[in-house]
CSV table of C-alpha atoms and ligand atoms in Angstrom, one decimal:
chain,number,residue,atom,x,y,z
A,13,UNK,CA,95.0,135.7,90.3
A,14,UNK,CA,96.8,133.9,93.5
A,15,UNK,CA,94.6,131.8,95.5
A,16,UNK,CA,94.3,132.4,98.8
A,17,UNK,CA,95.2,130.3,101.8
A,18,UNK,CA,92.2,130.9,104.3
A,19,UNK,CA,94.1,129.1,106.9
A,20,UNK,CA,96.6,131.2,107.1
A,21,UNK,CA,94.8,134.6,108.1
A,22,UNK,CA,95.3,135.6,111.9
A,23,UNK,CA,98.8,133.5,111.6
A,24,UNK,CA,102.2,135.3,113.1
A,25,UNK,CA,104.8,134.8,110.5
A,26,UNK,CA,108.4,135.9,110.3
A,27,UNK,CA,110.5,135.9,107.0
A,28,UNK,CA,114.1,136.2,107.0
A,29,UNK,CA,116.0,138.0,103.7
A,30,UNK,CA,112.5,139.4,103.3
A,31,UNK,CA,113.6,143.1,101.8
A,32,UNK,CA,113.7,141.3,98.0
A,33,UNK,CA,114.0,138.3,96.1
A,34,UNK,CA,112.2,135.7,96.6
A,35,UNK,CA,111.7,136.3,100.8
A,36,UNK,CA,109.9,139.8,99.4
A,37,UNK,CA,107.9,137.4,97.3
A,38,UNK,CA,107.1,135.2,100.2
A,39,UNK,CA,106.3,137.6,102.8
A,40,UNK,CA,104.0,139.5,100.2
A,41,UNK,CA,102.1,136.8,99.6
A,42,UNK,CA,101.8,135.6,103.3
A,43,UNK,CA,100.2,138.4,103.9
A,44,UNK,CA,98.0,138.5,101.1
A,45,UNK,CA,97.0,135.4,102.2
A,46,UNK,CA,95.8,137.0,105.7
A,47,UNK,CA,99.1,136.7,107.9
A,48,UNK,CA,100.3,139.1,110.4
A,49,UNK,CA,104.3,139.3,109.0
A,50,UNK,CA,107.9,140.3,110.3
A,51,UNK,CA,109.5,141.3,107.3
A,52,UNK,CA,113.4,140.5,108.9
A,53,UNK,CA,116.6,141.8,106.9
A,54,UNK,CA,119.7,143.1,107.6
A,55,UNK,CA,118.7,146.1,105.1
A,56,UNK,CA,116.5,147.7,107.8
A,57,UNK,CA,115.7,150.6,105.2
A,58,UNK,CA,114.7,148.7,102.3
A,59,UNK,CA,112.2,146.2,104.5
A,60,UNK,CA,111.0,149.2,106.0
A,61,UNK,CA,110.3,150.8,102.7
A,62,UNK,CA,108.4,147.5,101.5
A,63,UNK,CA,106.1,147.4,104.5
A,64,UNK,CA,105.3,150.6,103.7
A,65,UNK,CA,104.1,150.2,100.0
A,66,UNK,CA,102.2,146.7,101.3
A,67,UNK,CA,100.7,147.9,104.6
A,68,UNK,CA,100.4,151.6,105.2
A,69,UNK,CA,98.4,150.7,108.2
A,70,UNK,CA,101.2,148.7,109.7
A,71,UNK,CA,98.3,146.6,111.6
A,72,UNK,CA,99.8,143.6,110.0
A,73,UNK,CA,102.9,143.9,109.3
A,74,UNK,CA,106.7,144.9,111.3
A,75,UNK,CA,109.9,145.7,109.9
A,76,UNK,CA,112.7,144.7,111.5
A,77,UNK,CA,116.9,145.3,111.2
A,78,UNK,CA,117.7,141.0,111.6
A,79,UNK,CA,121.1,139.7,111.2
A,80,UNK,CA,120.0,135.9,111.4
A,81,UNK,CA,123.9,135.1,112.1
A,82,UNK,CA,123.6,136.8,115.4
A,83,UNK,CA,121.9,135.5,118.0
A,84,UNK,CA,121.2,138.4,120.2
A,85,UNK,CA,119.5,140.1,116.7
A,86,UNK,CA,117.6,136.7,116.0
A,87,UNK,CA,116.1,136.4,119.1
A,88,UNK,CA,114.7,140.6,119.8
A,89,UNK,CA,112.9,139.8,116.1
A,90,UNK,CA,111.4,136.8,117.7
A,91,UNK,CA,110.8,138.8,120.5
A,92,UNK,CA,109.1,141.5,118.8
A,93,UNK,CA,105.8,139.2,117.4
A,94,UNK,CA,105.7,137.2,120.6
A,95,UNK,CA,105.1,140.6,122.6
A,96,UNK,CA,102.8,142.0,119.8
A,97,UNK,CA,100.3,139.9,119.0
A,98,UNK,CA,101.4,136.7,121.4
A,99,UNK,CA,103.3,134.5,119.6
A,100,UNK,CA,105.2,132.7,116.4
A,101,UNK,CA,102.9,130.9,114.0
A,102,UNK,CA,105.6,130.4,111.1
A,103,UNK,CA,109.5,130.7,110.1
A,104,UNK,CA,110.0,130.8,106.3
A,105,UNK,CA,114.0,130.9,106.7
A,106,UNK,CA,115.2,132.5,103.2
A,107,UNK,CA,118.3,134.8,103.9
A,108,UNK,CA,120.9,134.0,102.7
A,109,UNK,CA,123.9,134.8,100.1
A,110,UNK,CA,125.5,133.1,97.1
A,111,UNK,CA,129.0,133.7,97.7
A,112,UNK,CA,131.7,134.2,95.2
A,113,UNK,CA,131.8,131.6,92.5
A,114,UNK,CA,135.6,130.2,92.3
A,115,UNK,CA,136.9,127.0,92.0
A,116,UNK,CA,138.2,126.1,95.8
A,117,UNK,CA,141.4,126.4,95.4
A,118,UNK,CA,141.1,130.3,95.3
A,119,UNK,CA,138.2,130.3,98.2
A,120,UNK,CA,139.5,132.3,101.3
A,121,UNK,CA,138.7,131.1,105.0
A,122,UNK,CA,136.0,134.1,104.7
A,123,UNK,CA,134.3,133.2,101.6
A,124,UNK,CA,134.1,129.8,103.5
A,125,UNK,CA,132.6,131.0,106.9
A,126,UNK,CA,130.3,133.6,105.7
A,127,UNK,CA,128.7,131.8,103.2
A,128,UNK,CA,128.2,128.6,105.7
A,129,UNK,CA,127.6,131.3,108.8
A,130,UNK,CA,124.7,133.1,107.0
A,131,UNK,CA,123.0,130.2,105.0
A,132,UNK,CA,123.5,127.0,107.4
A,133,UNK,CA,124.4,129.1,110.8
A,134,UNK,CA,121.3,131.5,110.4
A,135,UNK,CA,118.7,128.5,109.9
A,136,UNK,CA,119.7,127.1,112.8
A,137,UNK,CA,119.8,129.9,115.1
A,138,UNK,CA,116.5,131.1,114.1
A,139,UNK,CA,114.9,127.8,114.3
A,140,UNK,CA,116.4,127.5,118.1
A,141,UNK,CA,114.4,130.7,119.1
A,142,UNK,CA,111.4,130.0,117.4
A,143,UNK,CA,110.6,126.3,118.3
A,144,UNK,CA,110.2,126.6,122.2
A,145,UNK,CA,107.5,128.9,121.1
A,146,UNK,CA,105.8,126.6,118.6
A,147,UNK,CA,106.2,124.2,120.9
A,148,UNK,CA,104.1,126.0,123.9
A,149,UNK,CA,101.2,126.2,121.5
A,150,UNK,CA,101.6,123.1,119.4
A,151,UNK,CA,101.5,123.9,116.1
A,152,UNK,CA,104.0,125.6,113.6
A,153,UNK,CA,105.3,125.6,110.2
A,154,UNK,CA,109.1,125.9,109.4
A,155,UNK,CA,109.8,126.5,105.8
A,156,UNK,CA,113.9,126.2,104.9
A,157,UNK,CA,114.8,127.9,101.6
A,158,UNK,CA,117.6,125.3,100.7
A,159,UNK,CA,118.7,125.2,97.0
A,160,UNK,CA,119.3,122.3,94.2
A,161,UNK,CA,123.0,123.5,94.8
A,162,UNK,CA,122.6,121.2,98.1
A,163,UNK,CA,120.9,118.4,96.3
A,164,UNK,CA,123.4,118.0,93.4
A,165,UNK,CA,126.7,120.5,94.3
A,166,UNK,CA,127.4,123.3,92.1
A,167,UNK,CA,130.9,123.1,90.6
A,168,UNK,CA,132.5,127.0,91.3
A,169,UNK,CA,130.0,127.2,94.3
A,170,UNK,CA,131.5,124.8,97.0
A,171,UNK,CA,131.0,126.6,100.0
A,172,UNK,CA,126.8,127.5,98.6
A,173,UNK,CA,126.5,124.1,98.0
A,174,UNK,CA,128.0,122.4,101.3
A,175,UNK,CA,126.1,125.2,103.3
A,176,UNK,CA,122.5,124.4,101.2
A,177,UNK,CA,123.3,120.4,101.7
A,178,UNK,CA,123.3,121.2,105.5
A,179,UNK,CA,120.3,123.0,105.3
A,180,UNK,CA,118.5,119.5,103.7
A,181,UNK,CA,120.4,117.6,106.5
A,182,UNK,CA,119.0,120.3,109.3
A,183,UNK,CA,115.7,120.0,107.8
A,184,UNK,CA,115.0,116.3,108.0
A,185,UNK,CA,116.5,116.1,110.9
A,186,UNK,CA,114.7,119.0,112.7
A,187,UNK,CA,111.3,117.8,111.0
A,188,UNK,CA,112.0,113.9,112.6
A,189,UNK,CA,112.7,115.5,116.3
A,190,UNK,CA,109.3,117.7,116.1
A,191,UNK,CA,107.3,115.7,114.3
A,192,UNK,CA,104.8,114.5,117.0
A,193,UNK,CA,104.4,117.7,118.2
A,194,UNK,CA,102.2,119.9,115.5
A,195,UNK,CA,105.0,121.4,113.8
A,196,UNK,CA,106.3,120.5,110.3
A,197,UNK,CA,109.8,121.1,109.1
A,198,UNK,CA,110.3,121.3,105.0
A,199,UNK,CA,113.0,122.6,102.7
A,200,UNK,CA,112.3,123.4,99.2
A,201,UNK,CA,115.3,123.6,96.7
A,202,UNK,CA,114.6,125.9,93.9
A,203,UNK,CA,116.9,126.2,91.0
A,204,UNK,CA,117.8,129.9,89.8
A,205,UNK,CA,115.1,132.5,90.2
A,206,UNK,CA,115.3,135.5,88.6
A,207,UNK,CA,116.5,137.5,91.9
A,208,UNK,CA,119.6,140.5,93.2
A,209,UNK,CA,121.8,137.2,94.3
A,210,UNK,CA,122.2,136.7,90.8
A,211,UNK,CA,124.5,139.5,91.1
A,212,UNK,CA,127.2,137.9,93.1
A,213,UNK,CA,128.0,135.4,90.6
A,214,UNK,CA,129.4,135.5,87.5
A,215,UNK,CA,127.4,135.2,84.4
A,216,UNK,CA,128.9,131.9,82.7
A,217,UNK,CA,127.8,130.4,86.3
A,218,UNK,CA,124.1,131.8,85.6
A,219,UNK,CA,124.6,130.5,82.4
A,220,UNK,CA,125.4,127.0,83.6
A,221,UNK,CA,123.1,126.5,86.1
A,222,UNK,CA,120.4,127.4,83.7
A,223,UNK,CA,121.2,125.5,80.7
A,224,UNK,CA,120.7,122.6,83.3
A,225,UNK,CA,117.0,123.7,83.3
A,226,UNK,CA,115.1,121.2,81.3
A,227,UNK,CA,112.1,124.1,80.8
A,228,UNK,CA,115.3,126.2,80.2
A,229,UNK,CA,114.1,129.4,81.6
A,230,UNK,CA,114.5,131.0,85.1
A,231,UNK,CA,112.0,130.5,88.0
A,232,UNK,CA,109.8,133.6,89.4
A,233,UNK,CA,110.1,134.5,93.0
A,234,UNK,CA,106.1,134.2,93.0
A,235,UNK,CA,106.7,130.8,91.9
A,236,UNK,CA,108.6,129.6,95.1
A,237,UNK,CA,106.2,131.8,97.4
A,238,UNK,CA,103.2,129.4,95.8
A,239,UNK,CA,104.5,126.7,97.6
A,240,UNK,CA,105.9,128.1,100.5
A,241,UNK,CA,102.3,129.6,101.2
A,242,UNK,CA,101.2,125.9,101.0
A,243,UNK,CA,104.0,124.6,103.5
A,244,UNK,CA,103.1,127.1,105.8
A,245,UNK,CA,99.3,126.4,105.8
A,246,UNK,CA,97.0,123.9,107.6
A,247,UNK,CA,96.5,122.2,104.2
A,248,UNK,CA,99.8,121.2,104.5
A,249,UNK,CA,99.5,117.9,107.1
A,250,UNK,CA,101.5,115.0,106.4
A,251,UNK,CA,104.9,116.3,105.5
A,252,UNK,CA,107.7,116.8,107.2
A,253,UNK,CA,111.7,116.8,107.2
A,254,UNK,CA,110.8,116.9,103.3
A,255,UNK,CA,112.4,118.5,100.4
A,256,UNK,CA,110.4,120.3,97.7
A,257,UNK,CA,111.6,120.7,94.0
A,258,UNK,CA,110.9,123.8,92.2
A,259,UNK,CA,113.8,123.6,89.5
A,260,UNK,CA,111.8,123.3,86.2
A,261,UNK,CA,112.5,119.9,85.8
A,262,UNK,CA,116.3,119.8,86.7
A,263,UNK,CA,115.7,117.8,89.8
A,264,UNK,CA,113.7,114.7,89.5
A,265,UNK,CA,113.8,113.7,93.1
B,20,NAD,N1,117.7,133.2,93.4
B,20,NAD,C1,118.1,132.0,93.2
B,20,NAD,O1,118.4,131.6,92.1
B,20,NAD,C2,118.0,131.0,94.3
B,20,NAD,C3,118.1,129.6,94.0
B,20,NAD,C4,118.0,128.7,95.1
B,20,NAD,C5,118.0,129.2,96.4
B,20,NAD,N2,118.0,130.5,96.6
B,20,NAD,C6,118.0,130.9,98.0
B,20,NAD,O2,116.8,131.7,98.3
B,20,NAD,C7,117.1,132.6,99.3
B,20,NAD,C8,116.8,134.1,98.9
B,20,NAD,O3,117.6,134.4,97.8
B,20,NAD,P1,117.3,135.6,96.8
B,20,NAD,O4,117.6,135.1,95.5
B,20,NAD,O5,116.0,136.2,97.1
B,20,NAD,O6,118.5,136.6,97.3
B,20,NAD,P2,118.5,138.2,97.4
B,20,NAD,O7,120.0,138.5,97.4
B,20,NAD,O8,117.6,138.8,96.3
B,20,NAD,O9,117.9,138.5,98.8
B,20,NAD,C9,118.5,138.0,100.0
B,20,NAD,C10,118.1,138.9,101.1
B,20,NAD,O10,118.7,138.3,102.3
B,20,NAD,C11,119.2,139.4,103.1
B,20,NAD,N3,120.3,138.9,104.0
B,20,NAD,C12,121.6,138.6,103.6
B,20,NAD,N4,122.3,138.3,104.7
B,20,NAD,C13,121.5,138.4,105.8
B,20,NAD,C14,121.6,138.2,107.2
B,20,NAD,N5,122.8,137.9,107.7
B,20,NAD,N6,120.6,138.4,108.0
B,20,NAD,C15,119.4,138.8,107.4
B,20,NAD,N7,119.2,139.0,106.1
B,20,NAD,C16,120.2,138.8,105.3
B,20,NAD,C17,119.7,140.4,102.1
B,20,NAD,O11,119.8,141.7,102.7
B,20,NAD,C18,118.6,140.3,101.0
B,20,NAD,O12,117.6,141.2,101.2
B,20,NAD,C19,118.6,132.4,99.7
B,20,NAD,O13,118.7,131.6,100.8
B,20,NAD,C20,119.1,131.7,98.4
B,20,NAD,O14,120.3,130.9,98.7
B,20,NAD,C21,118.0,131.4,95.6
């Protein structure tokens, strides 16, 4: 049985990538722990049907069609909590794709810039509509969903990697710049959790990244949602611009 955050309930939170995987895992357990959620994804109809089955009242919840690489579409989901129930609380940013896994020679210009648009591109256009509104009522939690692709580089995932590295980088930079101001800025880097994105690569990559596993299994989404619950909560106080491991050992920094 997951413990619940007490300081989280009556707290505005949006989720990016939140229709599966581990953003589904996160936003579930947000709002277990008594937060009002934007489930954001560019599948509309699959966030739509997972609000459903977790709020049938819908008092607590919105699903909304978010392409976090546009900025128009980033800012009407911000939009849509502020007007609802008065403002942003928390910004778990988790969308994102893996990309084709190919050595770089054979990487096109578009496996480069989508990869780098949706996973560095997206953090930082979301963060830029939500912080003016963290910053009007002085407090806020920003959770980045890097990887431990960023932190050590994935060979056969250069683009994943470089994009995930950028996300550490916007992280400690964004946490430094805010820091005074009641809103903390953390990244955690998981290593490979059971999820759809496994799809995209191929399976002697899967196999690679976890026979670097020292507990030499995958991670569950519910694990990475256990500490993102914690990064978005008052209990979390004096860290900032940090970076969280959740990679079964692999990372020991
Ligand atoms: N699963 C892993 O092994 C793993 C490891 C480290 C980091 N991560 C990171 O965790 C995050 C979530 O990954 P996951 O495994 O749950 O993936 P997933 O493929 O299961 O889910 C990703 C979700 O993001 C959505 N999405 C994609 N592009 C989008 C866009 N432009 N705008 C809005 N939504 C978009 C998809 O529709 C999907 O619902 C990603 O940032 C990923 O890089 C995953």
């Amino acid at each position: 049985m997951q413990q619940e955050s007490e300081n989280i309930t009556g707290r505005v939170a949006i989720v990016t990538g939140a229709a599966r995987g581990i953003g589904l895992a996160v936003a579930t357990r947000l709002l277990k722990d008594g937060g009002r959620v934007v489930f954001g994804d560019l599948d509309g109809t699959e966030a739509e049907r997972r609000v459903g089955l977790l709020d049938s009242s819908g008092d607590r919840t919105m699903a909304l069609v978010l392409d976090v690489t546009r900025p128009a579409s980033v800012r009407a989901a911000v939009d849509a909590p502020v007007d609802r129930w008065g403002g942003v609380d928390i910004l778990v940013n988790n969308a994102g794709i893996a990309g084709r896994s190919l050595p770089l020679p054979e990487l096109t210009d578009d496996d480069w810039r989508s990869v780098l648009e949706i996973d560095l591109g997206g953090v930082f256009y979301c963060c830029r509509a939500v912080v003016p509104h963290m910053q009007r009522q002085g407090w806020g939690r920003i959770v980045n969903i890097a990887s431990i692709a960023g932190k050590e580089g994935n060979p056969n995932a250069i683009p994943y990697s470089a994009a995930k590295a950028g996300v550490i980088g916007l992280t400690k930079a964004l946490g430094k710049e805010l820091a005074t101001q009641g809103i903390l800025v953390n990244a955690v880097t998981p290593a490979v959790i059971e999820t759809d994105i496994l799809r995209q690569v191929s399976p002697e990559h899967v196999k690679y990244m976890v026979s670097r596993i020292p507990m030499g299994r995958t991670g569950r989404a519910e694990e990475v949602a256990a500490l993102v619950a914690w990064l978005c909560s008052d209990e979390c106080s004096f860290s900032t611009g940090a970076v969280f491991d959740i990679s079964g050992g692999r990372a020991t920094y």
